[in-house]
PDB file of C-alpha atoms in Angstrom:
ATOM      1  CA  GLN A  80       3.019  -9.920 -13.584  1.00 87.00           C
ATOM      2  CA  ALA A  81      -0.688  -9.240 -13.558  1.00 96.00           C
ATOM      3  CA  VAL A  82      -2.054  -5.808 -14.362  1.00 98.00           C
ATOM      4  CA  VAL A  83      -4.801  -4.358 -12.164  1.00 98.00           C
ATOM      5  CA  THR A  84      -7.070  -1.767 -13.741  1.00 98.00           C
ATOM      6  CA  GLN A  85      -9.214   0.923 -12.125  1.00 98.00           C
ATOM      7  CA  GLU A  86     -11.189   3.853 -13.494  1.00 98.00           C
ATOM      8  CA  PRO A  87      -8.806   6.833 -13.691  1.00 98.00           C
ATOM      9  CA  SER A  88     -11.384   9.251 -12.351  1.00 98.00           C
ATOM     10  CA  LEU A  89     -14.968   9.405 -11.143  1.00 98.00           C
ATOM     11  CA  THR A  90     -17.238  12.153  -9.924  1.00 98.00           C
ATOM     12  CA  VAL A  91     -20.120  11.807  -7.471  1.00 98.00           C
ATOM     13  CA  SER A  92     -22.567  14.348  -6.119  1.00 98.00           C
ATOM     14  CA  PRO A  93     -22.745  14.937  -2.388  1.00 97.00           C
ATOM     15  CA  GLY A  94     -25.113  12.347  -0.955  1.00 97.00           C
ATOM     16  CA  GLY A  95     -24.880  10.256  -4.088  1.00 98.00           C
ATOM     17  CA  THR A  96     -23.661   6.732  -4.704  1.00 98.00           C
ATOM     18  CA  VAL A  97     -20.644   5.698  -6.744  1.00 98.00           C
ATOM     19  CA  THR A  98     -19.002   2.369  -7.521  1.00 98.00           C
ATOM     20  CA  LEU A  99     -15.275   2.041  -8.069  1.00 98.00           C
ATOM     21  CA  THR A 100     -14.082  -1.161  -9.712  1.00 98.00           C
ATOM     22  CA  CYS A 101     -10.873  -3.166  -9.842  1.00 98.00           C
ATOM     23  CA  ALA A 102     -10.192  -5.626 -12.653  1.00 98.00           C
ATOM     24  CA  SER A 103      -7.459  -8.201 -13.073  1.00 98.00           C
ATOM     25  CA  SER A 104      -5.702  -8.983 -16.352  1.00 98.00           C
ATOM     26  CA  THR A 105      -5.668 -12.670 -15.364  1.00 97.00           C
ATOM     27  CA  GLY A 106      -9.454 -13.019 -15.283  1.00 97.00           C
ATOM     28  CA  SER A 107     -12.207 -12.616 -12.732  1.00 98.00           C
ATOM     29  CA  VAL A 108     -11.352 -11.219  -9.347  1.00 98.00           C
ATOM     30  CA  THR A 109     -12.312 -13.619  -6.570  1.00 98.00           C
ATOM     31  CA  THR A 110     -12.137 -13.632  -2.790  1.00 97.00           C
ATOM     32  CA  GLY A 111      -8.859 -15.498  -3.263  1.00 97.00           C
ATOM     33  CA  HIS A 112      -7.320 -12.250  -4.453  1.00 98.00           C
ATOM     34  CA  SER A 113      -8.084 -10.756  -1.006  1.00 97.00           C
ATOM     35  CA  PRO A 114      -9.016  -7.364  -2.435  1.00 98.00           C
ATOM     36  CA  TYR A 115      -8.038  -4.359  -0.412  1.00 98.00           C
ATOM     37  CA  TRP A 116      -9.107  -0.761  -0.941  1.00 98.00           C
ATOM     38  CA  PHE A 117      -7.090   2.206   0.251  1.00 98.00           C
ATOM     39  CA  GLN A 118      -7.899   5.896   0.401  1.00 98.00           C
ATOM     40  CA  GLN A 119      -5.152   8.459   0.019  1.00 98.00           C
ATOM     41  CA  LYS A 120      -5.472  12.187   0.470  1.00 97.00           C
ATOM     42  CA  ALA A 121      -2.954  14.676  -0.821  1.00 94.00           C
ATOM     43  CA  GLY A 122       0.283  14.651   1.131  1.00 92.00           C
ATOM     44  CA  GLN A 123      -0.777  11.796   3.392  1.00 95.00           C
ATOM     45  CA  ALA A 124      -0.056   8.114   3.678  1.00 96.00           C
ATOM     46  CA  PRO A 125      -2.823   5.772   2.511  1.00 97.00           C
ATOM     47  CA  THR A 126      -5.392   4.325   4.893  1.00 97.00           C
ATOM     48  CA  THR A 127      -7.268   1.031   4.600  1.00 98.00           C
ATOM     49  CA  VAL A 128     -10.941   1.384   3.689  1.00 98.00           C
ATOM     50  CA  ILE A 129     -11.770  -2.266   2.951  1.00 98.00           C
ATOM     51  CA  TYR A 130      -9.847  -5.484   3.552  1.00 98.00           C
ATOM     52  CA  ASP A 131     -10.439  -9.016   2.248  1.00 97.00           C
ATOM     53  CA  THR A 132     -13.156  -8.058  -0.251  1.00 98.00           C
ATOM     54  CA  ASN A 133     -15.717  -6.646   2.182  1.00 98.00           C
ATOM     55  CA  GLY A 134     -14.171  -6.263   5.614  1.00 98.00           C
ATOM     56  CA  ARG A 135     -14.443  -2.801   7.083  1.00 98.00           C
ATOM     57  CA  PRO A 136     -11.822  -1.694   9.605  1.00 96.00           C
ATOM     58  CA  ALA A 137     -13.183  -0.036  12.728  1.00 93.00           C
ATOM     59  CA  GLY A 138     -12.398   3.452  11.467  1.00 90.00           C
ATOM     60  CA  THR A 139     -14.070   3.107   8.082  1.00 97.00           C
ATOM     61  CA  PRO A 140     -17.498   4.783   7.844  1.00 96.00           C
ATOM     62  CA  ALA A 141     -20.420   2.466   7.120  1.00 97.00           C
ATOM     63  CA  ARG A 142     -21.113   4.311   3.855  1.00 98.00           C
ATOM     64  CA  PHE A 143     -18.178   2.373   2.350  1.00 98.00           C
ATOM     65  CA  SER A 144     -18.730  -1.243   1.367  1.00 98.00           C
ATOM     66  CA  GLY A 145     -16.819  -3.775  -0.678  1.00 98.00           C
ATOM     67  CA  SER A 146     -17.987  -6.606  -2.896  1.00 98.00           C
ATOM     68  CA  LEU A 147     -17.385  -8.574  -6.075  1.00 98.00           C
ATOM     69  CA  LEU A 148     -19.385  -7.401  -9.077  1.00 97.00           C
ATOM     70  CA  GLY A 149     -19.225  -8.734 -12.597  1.00 95.00           C
ATOM     71  CA  GLY A 150     -15.827 -10.358 -12.148  1.00 97.00           C
ATOM     72  CA  LYS A 151     -14.299  -7.309 -10.504  1.00 98.00           C
ATOM     73  CA  ALA A 152     -13.738  -6.101  -6.990  1.00 98.00           C
ATOM     74  CA  ALA A 153     -15.912  -3.136  -6.189  1.00 98.00           C
ATOM     75  CA  LEU A 154     -15.904  -0.332  -3.654  1.00 98.00           C
ATOM     76  CA  ILE A 155     -19.348   1.191  -3.196  1.00 98.00           C
ATOM     77  CA  LEU A 156     -19.709   4.572  -1.579  1.00 98.00           C
ATOM     78  CA  SER A 157     -23.289   5.366  -0.594  1.00 98.00           C
ATOM     79  CA  GLY A 158     -24.051   8.871   0.596  1.00 97.00           C
ATOM     80  CA  ALA A 159     -20.811  10.519  -0.504  1.00 98.00           C
ATOM     81  CA  GLN A 160     -19.399  13.268   1.665  1.00 97.00           C
ATOM     82  CA  PRO A 161     -16.986  16.039   0.640  1.00 97.00           C
ATOM     83  CA  ASP A 162     -14.386  14.444   2.906  1.00 96.00           C
ATOM     84  CA  ASP A 163     -14.448  11.320   0.714  1.00 98.00           C
ATOM     85  CA  GLU A 164     -12.576  13.099  -2.062  1.00 98.00           C
ATOM     86  CA  GLY A 165      -9.211  11.586  -2.769  1.00 98.00           C
ATOM     87  CA  ASP A 166      -7.407   8.817  -4.555  1.00 98.00           C
ATOM     88  CA  TYR A 167      -8.539   5.240  -4.104  1.00 98.00           C
ATOM     89  CA  TYR A 168      -6.343   2.246  -4.803  1.00 98.00           C
ATOM     90  CA  CYS A 169      -7.205  -1.419  -4.914  1.00 98.00           C
ATOM     91  CA  LEU A 170      -4.672  -4.106  -4.111  1.00 98.00           C
ATOM     92  CA  LEU A 171      -4.939  -7.709  -5.234  1.00 98.00           C
ATOM     93  CA  SER A 172      -2.992 -10.757  -4.113  1.00 98.00           C
ATOM     94  CA  TYR A 173      -1.567 -13.305  -6.553  1.00 97.00           C
ATOM     95  CA  SER A 174      -0.213 -16.161  -4.449  1.00 95.00           C
ATOM     96  CA  GLY A 175       1.202 -13.677  -1.984  1.00 92.00           C
ATOM     97  CA  VAL A 176       2.513 -11.200  -4.523  1.00 97.00           C
ATOM     98  CA  ARG A 177       0.462  -8.032  -4.349  1.00 98.00           C
ATOM     99  CA  VAL A 178      -0.331  -5.659  -7.174  1.00 98.00           C
ATOM    100  CA  PHE A 179      -1.882  -2.217  -6.910  1.00 98.00           C
ATOM    101  CA  GLY A 180      -4.283  -0.793  -9.407  1.00 98.00           C
ATOM    102  CA  GLY A 181      -3.460   2.541 -10.975  1.00 98.00           C
ATOM    103  CA  GLY A 182      -5.854   4.371  -8.681  1.00 98.00           C
ATOM    104  CA  THR A 183      -9.128   6.265  -9.088  1.00 98.00           C
ATOM    105  CA  LYS A 184      -9.324   9.982  -8.416  1.00 98.00           C
ATOM    106  CA  LEU A 185     -12.710  10.532  -6.788  1.00 98.00           C
ATOM    107  CA  THR A 186     -14.244  13.976  -6.884  1.00 98.00           C
ATOM    108  CA  VAL A 187     -17.292  14.858  -4.783  1.00 97.00           C
ATOM    109  CA  LEU A 188     -18.971  17.721  -6.597  1.00 93.00           C
TER     110      LEU A 188
ATOM    111  CA  GLN B  68      -1.136   3.054  20.090  1.00 93.00           C
ATOM    112  CA  ALA B  69       0.568   1.354  17.169  1.00 96.00           C
ATOM    113  CA  GLN B  70       3.015   3.485  15.226  1.00 97.00           C
ATOM    114  CA  LEU B  71       5.707   3.035  12.608  1.00 98.00           C
ATOM    115  CA  VAL B  72       8.545   5.527  12.474  1.00 98.00           C
ATOM    116  CA  GLN B  73      10.708   5.575   9.374  1.00 98.00           C
ATOM    117  CA  SER B  74      14.177   6.976   8.820  1.00 98.00           C
ATOM    118  CA  GLY B  75      14.696  10.375   7.281  1.00 98.00           C
ATOM    119  CA  SER B  76      15.048  11.552   3.704  1.00 98.00           C
ATOM    120  CA  GLU B  77      17.970  10.343   1.623  1.00 98.00           C
ATOM    121  CA  VAL B  78      19.751  11.611  -1.474  1.00 98.00           C
ATOM    122  CA  ARG B  79      21.775   9.191  -3.559  1.00 98.00           C
ATOM    123  CA  GLU B  80      23.644   9.291  -6.838  1.00 98.00           C
ATOM    124  CA  PRO B  81      22.660   6.922  -9.653  1.00 98.00           C
ATOM    125  CA  GLY B  82      24.092   3.463  -9.139  1.00 98.00           C
ATOM    126  CA  ALA B  83      24.190   3.761  -5.355  1.00 98.00           C
ATOM    127  CA  SER B  84      22.146   1.907  -2.726  1.00 98.00           C
ATOM    128  CA  VAL B  85      19.817   3.116   0.008  1.00 98.00           C
ATOM    129  CA  LYS B  86      18.577   1.445   3.182  1.00 98.00           C
ATOM    130  CA  VAL B  87      15.366   2.663   4.807  1.00 98.00           C
ATOM    131  CA  SER B  88      14.384   1.667   8.327  1.00 98.00           C
ATOM    132  CA  CYS B  89      10.930   1.263   9.840  1.00 98.00           C
ATOM    133  CA  LYS B  90      10.657   0.988  13.631  1.00 98.00           C
ATOM    134  CA  ALA B  91       7.480  -0.439  15.143  1.00 98.00           C
ATOM    135  CA  PHE B  92       5.873   0.696  18.379  1.00 97.00           C
ATOM    136  CA  GLY B  93       2.763  -0.417  20.215  1.00 97.00           C
ATOM    137  CA  TYR B  94       2.063  -3.811  18.649  1.00 97.00           C
ATOM    138  CA  PRO B  95       3.842  -7.194  18.486  1.00 97.00           C
ATOM    139  CA  PHE B  96       6.472  -6.694  15.778  1.00 97.00           C
ATOM    140  CA  THR B  97       6.763 -10.392  14.938  1.00 97.00           C
ATOM    141  CA  GLY B  98       3.018 -10.892  14.707  1.00 96.00           C
ATOM    142  CA  TYR B  99       2.369  -9.368  11.291  1.00 97.00           C
ATOM    143  CA  TYR B 100       3.950  -9.173   7.860  1.00 98.00           C
ATOM    144  CA  ILE B 101       5.354  -5.774   6.975  1.00 98.00           C
ATOM    145  CA  HIS B 102       4.825  -4.494   3.441  1.00 98.00           C
ATOM    146  CA  TRP B 103       6.881  -1.912   1.611  1.00 98.00           C
ATOM    147  CA  VAL B 104       5.139   0.373  -0.849  1.00 98.00           C
ATOM    148  CA  ARG B 105       6.528   3.256  -2.841  1.00 98.00           C
ATOM    149  CA  GLN B 106       5.038   6.249  -4.593  1.00 98.00           C
ATOM    150  CA  ALA B 107       6.874   8.388  -7.106  1.00 98.00           C
ATOM    151  CA  PRO B 108       5.901  12.084  -7.111  1.00 95.00           C
ATOM    152  CA  GLY B 109       2.468  12.492  -8.681  1.00 95.00           C
ATOM    153  CA  ARG B 110       2.176   8.775  -9.364  1.00 97.00           C
ATOM    154  CA  GLY B 111       0.283   5.829  -7.927  1.00 98.00           C
ATOM    155  CA  LEU B 112       1.160   3.312  -5.260  1.00 98.00           C
ATOM    156  CA  GLU B 113       3.555   0.502  -6.124  1.00 98.00           C
ATOM    157  CA  TRP B 114       3.894  -2.633  -4.007  1.00 98.00           C
ATOM    158  CA  MET B 115       7.490  -3.716  -3.508  1.00 98.00           C
ATOM    159  CA  GLY B 116       7.301  -6.726  -1.223  1.00 98.00           C
ATOM    160  CA  TRP B 117       6.757  -8.037   2.273  1.00 98.00           C
ATOM    161  CA  ILE B 118       8.770  -9.531   5.083  1.00 98.00           C
ATOM    162  CA  ASN B 119       7.612 -11.853   7.830  1.00 98.00           C
ATOM    163  CA  PRO B 120       9.508 -10.418  10.807  1.00 97.00           C
ATOM    164  CA  LYS B 121       9.057 -13.663  12.731  1.00 97.00           C
ATOM    165  CA  ASN B 122      11.236 -15.784  10.459  1.00 96.00           C
ATOM    166  CA  GLY B 123      12.661 -13.385   7.875  1.00 97.00           C
ATOM    167  CA  ALA B 124      10.740 -14.876   4.949  1.00 98.00           C
ATOM    168  CA  THR B 125      10.238 -12.439   2.107  1.00 98.00           C
ATOM    169  CA  LYS B 126       8.351 -12.054  -1.122  1.00 98.00           C
ATOM    170  CA  TYR B 127       9.192  -9.379  -3.663  1.00 98.00           C
ATOM    171  CA  ALA B 128       7.533  -7.908  -6.702  1.00 97.00           C
ATOM    172  CA  GLN B 129       9.141  -9.329  -9.819  1.00 96.00           C
ATOM    173  CA  LYS B 130      10.209  -5.851 -10.856  1.00 96.00           C
ATOM    174  CA  PHE B 131      12.512  -5.550  -7.840  1.00 97.00           C
ATOM    175  CA  GLU B 132      13.869  -9.092  -7.654  1.00 96.00           C
ATOM    176  CA  GLY B 133      17.657  -8.998  -7.441  1.00 96.00           C
ATOM    177  CA  ARG B 134      17.718  -5.340  -6.500  1.00 98.00           C
ATOM    178  CA  VAL B 135      15.797  -5.228  -3.209  1.00 98.00           C
ATOM    179  CA  SER B 136      16.435  -6.798   0.155  1.00 98.00           C
ATOM    180  CA  MET B 137      14.005  -6.688   3.079  1.00 98.00           C
ATOM    181  CA  THR B 138      15.244  -7.643   6.510  1.00 98.00           C
ATOM    182  CA  GLY B 139      14.177  -7.318  10.118  1.00 98.00           C
ATOM    183  CA  ASP B 140      15.752  -7.037  13.550  1.00 97.00           C
ATOM    184  CA  THR B 141      13.385  -8.409  16.171  1.00 97.00           C
ATOM    185  CA  SER B 142      15.503  -7.057  19.034  1.00 97.00           C
ATOM    186  CA  LEU B 143      14.969  -3.541  17.707  1.00 98.00           C
ATOM    187  CA  ALA B 144      11.447  -4.129  16.327  1.00 98.00           C
ATOM    188  CA  THR B 145      12.740  -2.625  13.109  1.00 98.00           C
ATOM    189  CA  ALA B 146      12.318  -3.587   9.480  1.00 98.00           C
ATOM    190  CA  TYR B 147      14.674  -2.507   6.713  1.00 98.00           C
ATOM    191  CA  MET B 148      14.353  -2.146   2.971  1.00 98.00           C
ATOM    192  CA  GLU B 149      17.512  -1.819   0.908  1.00 98.00           C
ATOM    193  CA  LEU B 150      17.341  -0.957  -2.773  1.00 98.00           C
ATOM    194  CA  SER B 151      20.452  -1.077  -4.933  1.00 98.00           C
ATOM    195  CA  SER B 152      21.504   0.120  -8.409  1.00 98.00           C
ATOM    196  CA  LEU B 153      19.381   3.221  -7.993  1.00 98.00           C
ATOM    197  CA  ASN B 154      18.288   5.307 -10.951  1.00 97.00           C
ATOM    198  CA  SER B 155      16.191   8.429 -11.304  1.00 97.00           C
ATOM    199  CA  GLU B 156      12.996   6.371 -11.569  1.00 97.00           C
ATOM    200  CA  ASP B 157      13.547   5.214  -7.987  1.00 98.00           C
ATOM    201  CA  THR B 158      12.940   8.733  -6.705  1.00 98.00           C
ATOM    202  CA  ALA B 159       9.865   8.252  -4.526  1.00 98.00           C
ATOM    203  CA  PHE B 160       8.358   8.156  -1.084  1.00 98.00           C
ATOM    204  CA  TYR B 161       8.867   4.739   0.473  1.00 98.00           C
ATOM    205  CA  TYR B 162       6.317   3.508   3.021  1.00 98.00           C
ATOM    206  CA  CYS B 163       6.136   0.559   5.382  1.00 98.00           C
ATOM    207  CA  ALA B 164       2.924  -0.871   6.837  1.00 98.00           C
ATOM    208  CA  PRO B 165       2.015  -4.065   8.725  1.00 98.00           C
ATOM    209  CA  GLU B 166      -0.899  -6.147   7.493  1.00 98.00           C
ATOM    210  CA  ARG B 167      -2.957  -6.606  10.638  1.00 97.00           C
ATOM    211  CA  GLY B 168      -6.054  -8.604   9.801  1.00 94.00           C
ATOM    212  CA  ARG B 169      -9.215  -6.670  10.615  1.00 95.00           C
ATOM    213  CA  LEU B 170      -7.231  -3.464  10.863  1.00 95.00           C
ATOM    214  CA  GLY B 171      -5.965  -3.824   7.324  1.00 96.00           C
ATOM    215  CA  PHE B 172      -2.622  -2.264   6.522  1.00 97.00           C
ATOM    216  CA  ASP B 173      -2.302  -0.251   9.706  1.00 96.00           C
ATOM    217  CA  PRO B 174      -0.556   1.898  10.706  1.00 97.00           C
ATOM    218  CA  TRP B 175       1.551   3.286   7.875  1.00 97.00           C
ATOM    219  CA  GLY B 176       4.928   4.833   8.416  1.00 97.00           C
ATOM    220  CA  GLN B 177       5.252   8.514   7.666  1.00 97.00           C
ATOM    221  CA  GLY B 178       7.142   7.804   4.448  1.00 97.00           C
ATOM    222  CA  THR B 179      10.782   8.285   3.526  1.00 98.00           C
ATOM    223  CA  LEU B 180      11.668  10.393   0.511  1.00 98.00           C
ATOM    224  CA  VAL B 181      14.521   8.928  -1.505  1.00 98.00           C
ATOM    225  CA  THR B 182      15.893  11.218  -4.196  1.00 98.00           C
ATOM    226  CA  VAL B 183      18.211   9.853  -6.847  1.00 98.00           C
ATOM    227  CA  SER B 184      20.147  12.596  -8.553  1.00 96.00           C
ATOM    228  CA  SER B 185      23.626  13.277  -9.821  1.00 92.00           C
TER     229      SER B 185
END
């Protein structure tokens, strides 16, 4: 089974920009992996932030965007807010089998 | 409004099985795959598998093959996840969520805590 790797932790200043990445042990991440990004706050179920590489569900603020960068999936947060603190997980698809990354703990400080 | 309601917490002894239910409200149950995801205390998310409620097709993570069974009852709009041969490492919150296109995985169930302890 593939291994999906994320940064364990990142810190961003309020109003700043941060990029979270998601790498696959099998090689470059492509749109075929249908990257998802989820946000999870303490004690809550996850919520979808980005679907299919760069799709933004209706409830996701426009400051979140998704893309492919340097062979990885990326979640870019522009204009970070204190409410954006939490754990972020990417999810990749391998012929229908999904694999989560280990998660990134994002601190807004 | 779409909602998934899961069954309550469970305690099992090692070696036992557990079956968690996930009842869907407010959206067409057979229209979207339902995924099962678990999270051990203080750990990350782990994908377990999905079921297509329309025809019962399933796909499981290799780690759980032979030990997990995902089923659905369209008349009750309910999905089930049964995990057997439990051990302490299976202690976790178990979540269900439909994959709904532009909505992403939405909504998520409230989670079911399964505790494996002797």
